[in-house]
């Protein structure tokens, strides 16, 4: 069963409470999403480390329940 965008957002928000999150369903099938996640927790971390933090928040669902997630991460601009 595909993941709902609200579930993805909720899981990311639980791990990164200050995050600004935007989720888009790319194909309308609940399997292919694009997410933009902006969080101060990413400060000083490489892009790979930032993505790993988001994937960690999804608790192993990537590649299984969640087929594809195009991910953009960053830190808030002051």
CSV table of N, CA and C in Angstrom, one decimal:
chain,number,residue,atom,x,y,z
A,1,UNK,N,0.8,-1.2,0.0
A,1,UNK,CA,0.0,0.0,0.0
A,1,UNK,C,0.9,1.2,0.0
A,2,UNK,N,0.6,2.2,-0.9
A,2,UNK,CA,1.4,3.4,-1.0
A,2,UNK,C,1.3,4.2,0.3
A,3,UNK,N,2.3,5.1,0.5
A,3,UNK,CA,2.3,6.0,1.6
A,3,UNK,C,1.6,7.3,1.2
A,4,UNK,N,0.9,7.9,2.1
A,4,UNK,CA,0.2,9.2,1.9
A,4,UNK,C,1.2,10.3,2.2
A,5,UNK,N,1.1,11.4,1.5
A,5,UNK,CA,2.0,12.6,1.7
A,5,UNK,C,1.9,13.1,3.1
A,6,UNK,N,0.8,13.0,3.8
A,6,UNK,CA,0.7,13.5,5.2
A,6,UNK,C,1.5,12.6,6.1
A,7,UNK,N,1.5,11.3,5.8
A,7,UNK,CA,2.3,10.4,6.6
A,7,UNK,C,3.8,10.7,6.5
A,8,UNK,N,4.2,10.9,5.2
A,8,UNK,CA,5.6,11.2,5.0
A,8,UNK,C,6.0,12.5,5.8
A,9,UNK,N,5.2,13.5,5.6
A,9,UNK,CA,5.4,14.8,6.3
A,9,UNK,C,5.4,14.6,7.8
A,10,UNK,N,4.5,13.8,8.4
A,10,UNK,CA,4.5,13.6,9.8
A,10,UNK,C,5.7,12.9,10.3
A,11,UNK,N,6.2,11.9,9.6
A,11,UNK,CA,7.4,11.2,10.0
A,11,UNK,C,8.6,12.1,10.0
A,12,UNK,N,8.7,12.9,8.9
A,12,UNK,CA,9.9,13.9,8.8
A,12,UNK,C,9.8,14.9,10.0
A,13,UNK,N,8.6,15.4,10.2
A,13,UNK,CA,8.4,16.4,11.3
A,13,UNK,C,8.7,15.9,12.6
A,14,UNK,N,8.4,14.6,12.9
A,14,UNK,CA,8.7,14.0,14.2
A,14,UNK,C,10.2,14.0,14.4
A,15,UNK,N,11.0,13.7,13.4
A,15,UNK,CA,12.5,13.7,13.5
A,15,UNK,C,13.1,15.1,13.4
A,16,UNK,N,12.4,16.0,12.7
A,16,UNK,CA,13.0,17.4,12.5
A,16,UNK,C,11.8,18.4,12.8
A,17,UNK,N,11.6,18.6,14.1
A,17,UNK,CA,10.4,19.4,14.4
A,17,UNK,C,10.3,20.8,13.8
A,18,UNK,N,11.5,21.4,13.6
A,18,UNK,CA,11.5,22.8,13.1
A,18,UNK,C,11.4,22.9,11.5
A,19,UNK,N,11.3,21.7,10.9
A,19,UNK,CA,11.5,21.7,9.4
A,19,UNK,C,10.3,22.4,8.7
A,20,UNK,N,10.6,23.0,7.6
A,20,UNK,CA,9.7,23.5,6.6
A,20,UNK,C,9.6,22.3,5.6
A,21,UNK,N,8.5,21.8,5.4
A,21,UNK,CA,8.4,20.6,4.5
A,21,UNK,C,7.3,20.8,3.4
A,22,UNK,N,7.7,20.5,2.2
A,22,UNK,CA,6.8,20.5,1.1
A,22,UNK,C,6.9,19.2,0.4
A,23,UNK,N,5.7,18.5,0.2
A,23,UNK,CA,5.7,17.2,-0.4
A,23,UNK,C,4.8,17.3,-1.7
A,24,UNK,N,5.3,16.8,-2.8
A,24,UNK,CA,4.5,16.8,-4.0
A,24,UNK,C,4.4,15.3,-4.5
A,25,UNK,N,3.2,14.9,-4.9
A,25,UNK,CA,3.0,13.6,-5.5
A,25,UNK,C,3.3,13.7,-7.0
A,26,UNK,N,4.4,13.2,-7.4
A,26,UNK,CA,4.8,13.4,-8.8
A,26,UNK,C,4.0,12.7,-9.9
A,27,UNK,N,3.5,11.5,-9.5
A,27,UNK,CA,2.8,10.7,-10.5
A,27,UNK,C,1.3,10.5,-10.2
A,28,UNK,N,0.9,11.0,-9.0
A,28,UNK,CA,-0.5,10.7,-8.6
A,28,UNK,C,-0.8,9.3,-8.2
A,29,UNK,N,0.3,8.5,-7.9
A,29,UNK,CA,0.1,7.1,-7.6
A,29,UNK,C,0.5,6.8,-6.1
A,30,UNK,N,0.9,7.8,-5.4
A,30,UNK,CA,1.3,7.6,-4.0
A,30,UNK,C,2.6,6.9,-3.8
A,31,UNK,N,3.3,6.7,-4.9
A,31,UNK,CA,4.6,6.0,-4.8
A,31,UNK,C,5.8,6.9,-5.2
A,32,UNK,N,5.5,8.0,-5.9
A,32,UNK,CA,6.6,8.8,-6.4
A,32,UNK,C,6.4,10.2,-5.9
A,33,UNK,N,7.3,10.7,-5.0
A,33,UNK,CA,7.1,12.0,-4.4
A,33,UNK,C,8.4,12.8,-4.6
A,34,UNK,N,8.2,14.1,-4.5
A,34,UNK,CA,9.3,15.0,-4.3
A,34,UNK,C,9.1,15.7,-3.0
A,35,UNK,N,10.2,15.9,-2.2
A,35,UNK,CA,10.1,16.6,-1.0
A,35,UNK,C,11.2,17.6,-0.9
A,36,UNK,N,10.8,18.8,-0.3
A,36,UNK,CA,11.8,19.8,0.0
A,36,UNK,C,11.7,19.9,1.5
A,37,UNK,N,12.9,19.8,2.2
A,37,UNK,CA,12.9,19.9,3.6
A,37,UNK,C,14.0,20.9,4.0
A,38,UNK,N,13.6,21.9,4.7
A,38,UNK,CA,14.5,23.0,5.2
A,38,UNK,C,14.5,22.9,6.7
A,39,UNK,N,15.7,22.7,7.3
A,39,UNK,CA,15.8,22.6,8.8
A,39,UNK,C,17.1,23.1,9.3
A,40,UNK,N,17.1,23.8,10.4
A,40,UNK,CA,18.3,24.2,11.0
A,40,UNK,C,19.2,23.0,11.5
A,41,UNK,N,18.6,21.9,11.6
A,41,UNK,CA,19.3,20.7,12.0
A,41,UNK,C,20.4,20.3,11.0
A,42,UNK,N,20.2,20.8,9.7
A,42,UNK,CA,21.1,20.4,8.7
A,42,UNK,C,22.3,21.3,8.6
A,43,UNK,N,22.4,22.4,9.5
A,43,UNK,CA,23.5,23.3,9.4
A,43,UNK,C,24.8,22.6,9.7
A,44,UNK,N,25.8,22.8,8.8
A,44,UNK,CA,27.1,22.2,8.9
A,44,UNK,C,27.2,20.8,8.4
A,45,UNK,N,26.1,20.3,7.9
A,45,UNK,CA,26.1,18.9,7.4
A,45,UNK,C,26.2,18.9,5.9
A,46,UNK,N,26.8,17.8,5.4
A,46,UNK,CA,26.9,17.7,3.9
A,46,UNK,C,25.5,17.4,3.4
A,47,UNK,N,25.3,17.5,2.1
A,47,UNK,CA,24.0,17.2,1.5
A,47,UNK,C,23.7,15.7,1.7
A,48,UNK,N,24.7,14.9,1.6
A,48,UNK,CA,24.5,13.4,1.8
A,48,UNK,C,24.0,13.2,3.3
A,49,UNK,N,24.6,13.8,4.2
A,49,UNK,CA,24.2,13.7,5.6
A,49,UNK,C,22.8,14.2,5.8
A,50,UNK,N,22.4,15.3,5.2
A,50,UNK,CA,21.1,15.8,5.3
A,50,UNK,C,20.1,14.8,4.8
A,51,UNK,N,20.4,14.3,3.6
A,51,UNK,CA,19.5,13.3,3.0
A,51,UNK,C,19.3,12.0,3.9
A,52,UNK,N,20.5,11.6,4.5
A,52,UNK,CA,20.4,10.5,5.4
A,52,UNK,C,19.5,10.7,6.6
A,53,UNK,N,19.5,12.0,7.1
A,53,UNK,CA,18.7,12.3,8.2
A,53,UNK,C,17.2,12.2,7.8
A,54,UNK,N,16.9,12.6,6.6
A,54,UNK,CA,15.5,12.5,6.2
A,54,UNK,C,15.1,11.0,5.9
A,55,UNK,N,16.0,10.3,5.3
A,55,UNK,CA,15.7,8.9,5.1
A,55,UNK,C,15.6,8.1,6.4
A,56,UNK,N,16.4,8.5,7.4
A,56,UNK,CA,16.3,7.9,8.7
A,56,UNK,C,15.0,8.2,9.3
A,57,UNK,N,14.4,9.4,9.1
A,57,UNK,CA,13.1,9.7,9.7
A,57,UNK,C,12.0,8.8,9.1
A,58,UNK,N,12.2,8.3,7.9
A,58,UNK,CA,11.2,7.5,7.2
A,58,UNK,C,11.3,6.0,7.7
A,59,UNK,N,12.2,5.7,8.6
A,59,UNK,CA,12.3,4.4,9.3
A,59,UNK,C,12.2,3.2,8.4
A,60,UNK,N,13.1,3.2,7.3
A,60,UNK,CA,13.2,2.1,6.5
A,60,UNK,C,12.2,1.9,5.4
A,61,UNK,N,11.3,2.9,5.3
A,61,UNK,CA,10.2,2.7,4.3
A,61,UNK,C,10.7,3.0,2.9
A,62,UNK,N,11.8,3.7,2.7
A,62,UNK,CA,12.3,4.0,1.4
A,62,UNK,C,12.7,2.7,0.6
A,63,UNK,N,12.3,2.7,-0.6
A,63,UNK,CA,12.6,1.5,-1.4
A,63,UNK,C,11.6,0.3,-1.2
A,64,UNK,N,10.7,0.5,-0.2
A,64,UNK,CA,9.7,-0.5,0.1
A,64,UNK,C,8.4,0.1,-0.1
A,65,UNK,N,7.8,0.5,1.0
A,65,UNK,CA,6.4,1.2,0.9
A,65,UNK,C,6.5,2.4,0.1
A,66,UNK,N,7.6,3.2,0.3
A,66,UNK,CA,7.8,4.4,-0.5
A,66,UNK,C,8.8,4.1,-1.6
A,67,UNK,N,8.3,4.1,-2.8
A,67,UNK,CA,9.1,3.7,-3.9
A,67,UNK,C,10.2,4.7,-4.3
A,68,UNK,N,9.8,6.0,-4.4
A,68,UNK,CA,10.8,7.0,-4.9
A,68,UNK,C,10.5,8.3,-4.2
A,69,UNK,N,11.6,9.0,-3.8
A,69,UNK,CA,11.5,10.3,-3.2
A,69,UNK,C,12.6,11.1,-3.7
A,70,UNK,N,12.3,12.1,-4.5
A,70,UNK,CA,13.3,13.1,-5.0
A,70,UNK,C,13.4,14.1,-3.9
A,71,UNK,N,14.6,14.3,-3.3
A,71,UNK,CA,14.8,15.0,-2.1
A,71,UNK,C,15.6,16.2,-2.3
A,72,UNK,N,15.1,17.4,-1.8
A,72,UNK,CA,15.9,18.6,-1.8
A,72,UNK,C,16.0,19.1,-0.4
A,73,UNK,N,17.2,19.3,0.2
A,73,UNK,CA,17.3,19.7,1.6
A,73,UNK,C,18.1,21.0,1.6
A,74,UNK,N,18.0,21.7,2.8
A,74,UNK,CA,18.8,22.9,3.0
A,74,UNK,C,18.5,23.5,4.3
A,75,UNK,N,19.3,24.5,4.6
A,75,UNK,CA,19.1,25.2,5.9
A,75,UNK,C,18.3,26.5,5.7
A,76,UNK,N,17.6,27.0,6.7
A,76,UNK,CA,16.9,28.2,6.6
A,76,UNK,C,17.8,29.4,6.2
A,77,UNK,N,17.3,30.3,5.4
A,77,UNK,CA,18.1,31.5,5.1
A,77,UNK,C,17.7,32.6,6.1
A,78,UNK,N,18.7,33.2,6.8
A,78,UNK,CA,18.4,34.2,7.8
A,78,UNK,C,18.2,35.5,7.2
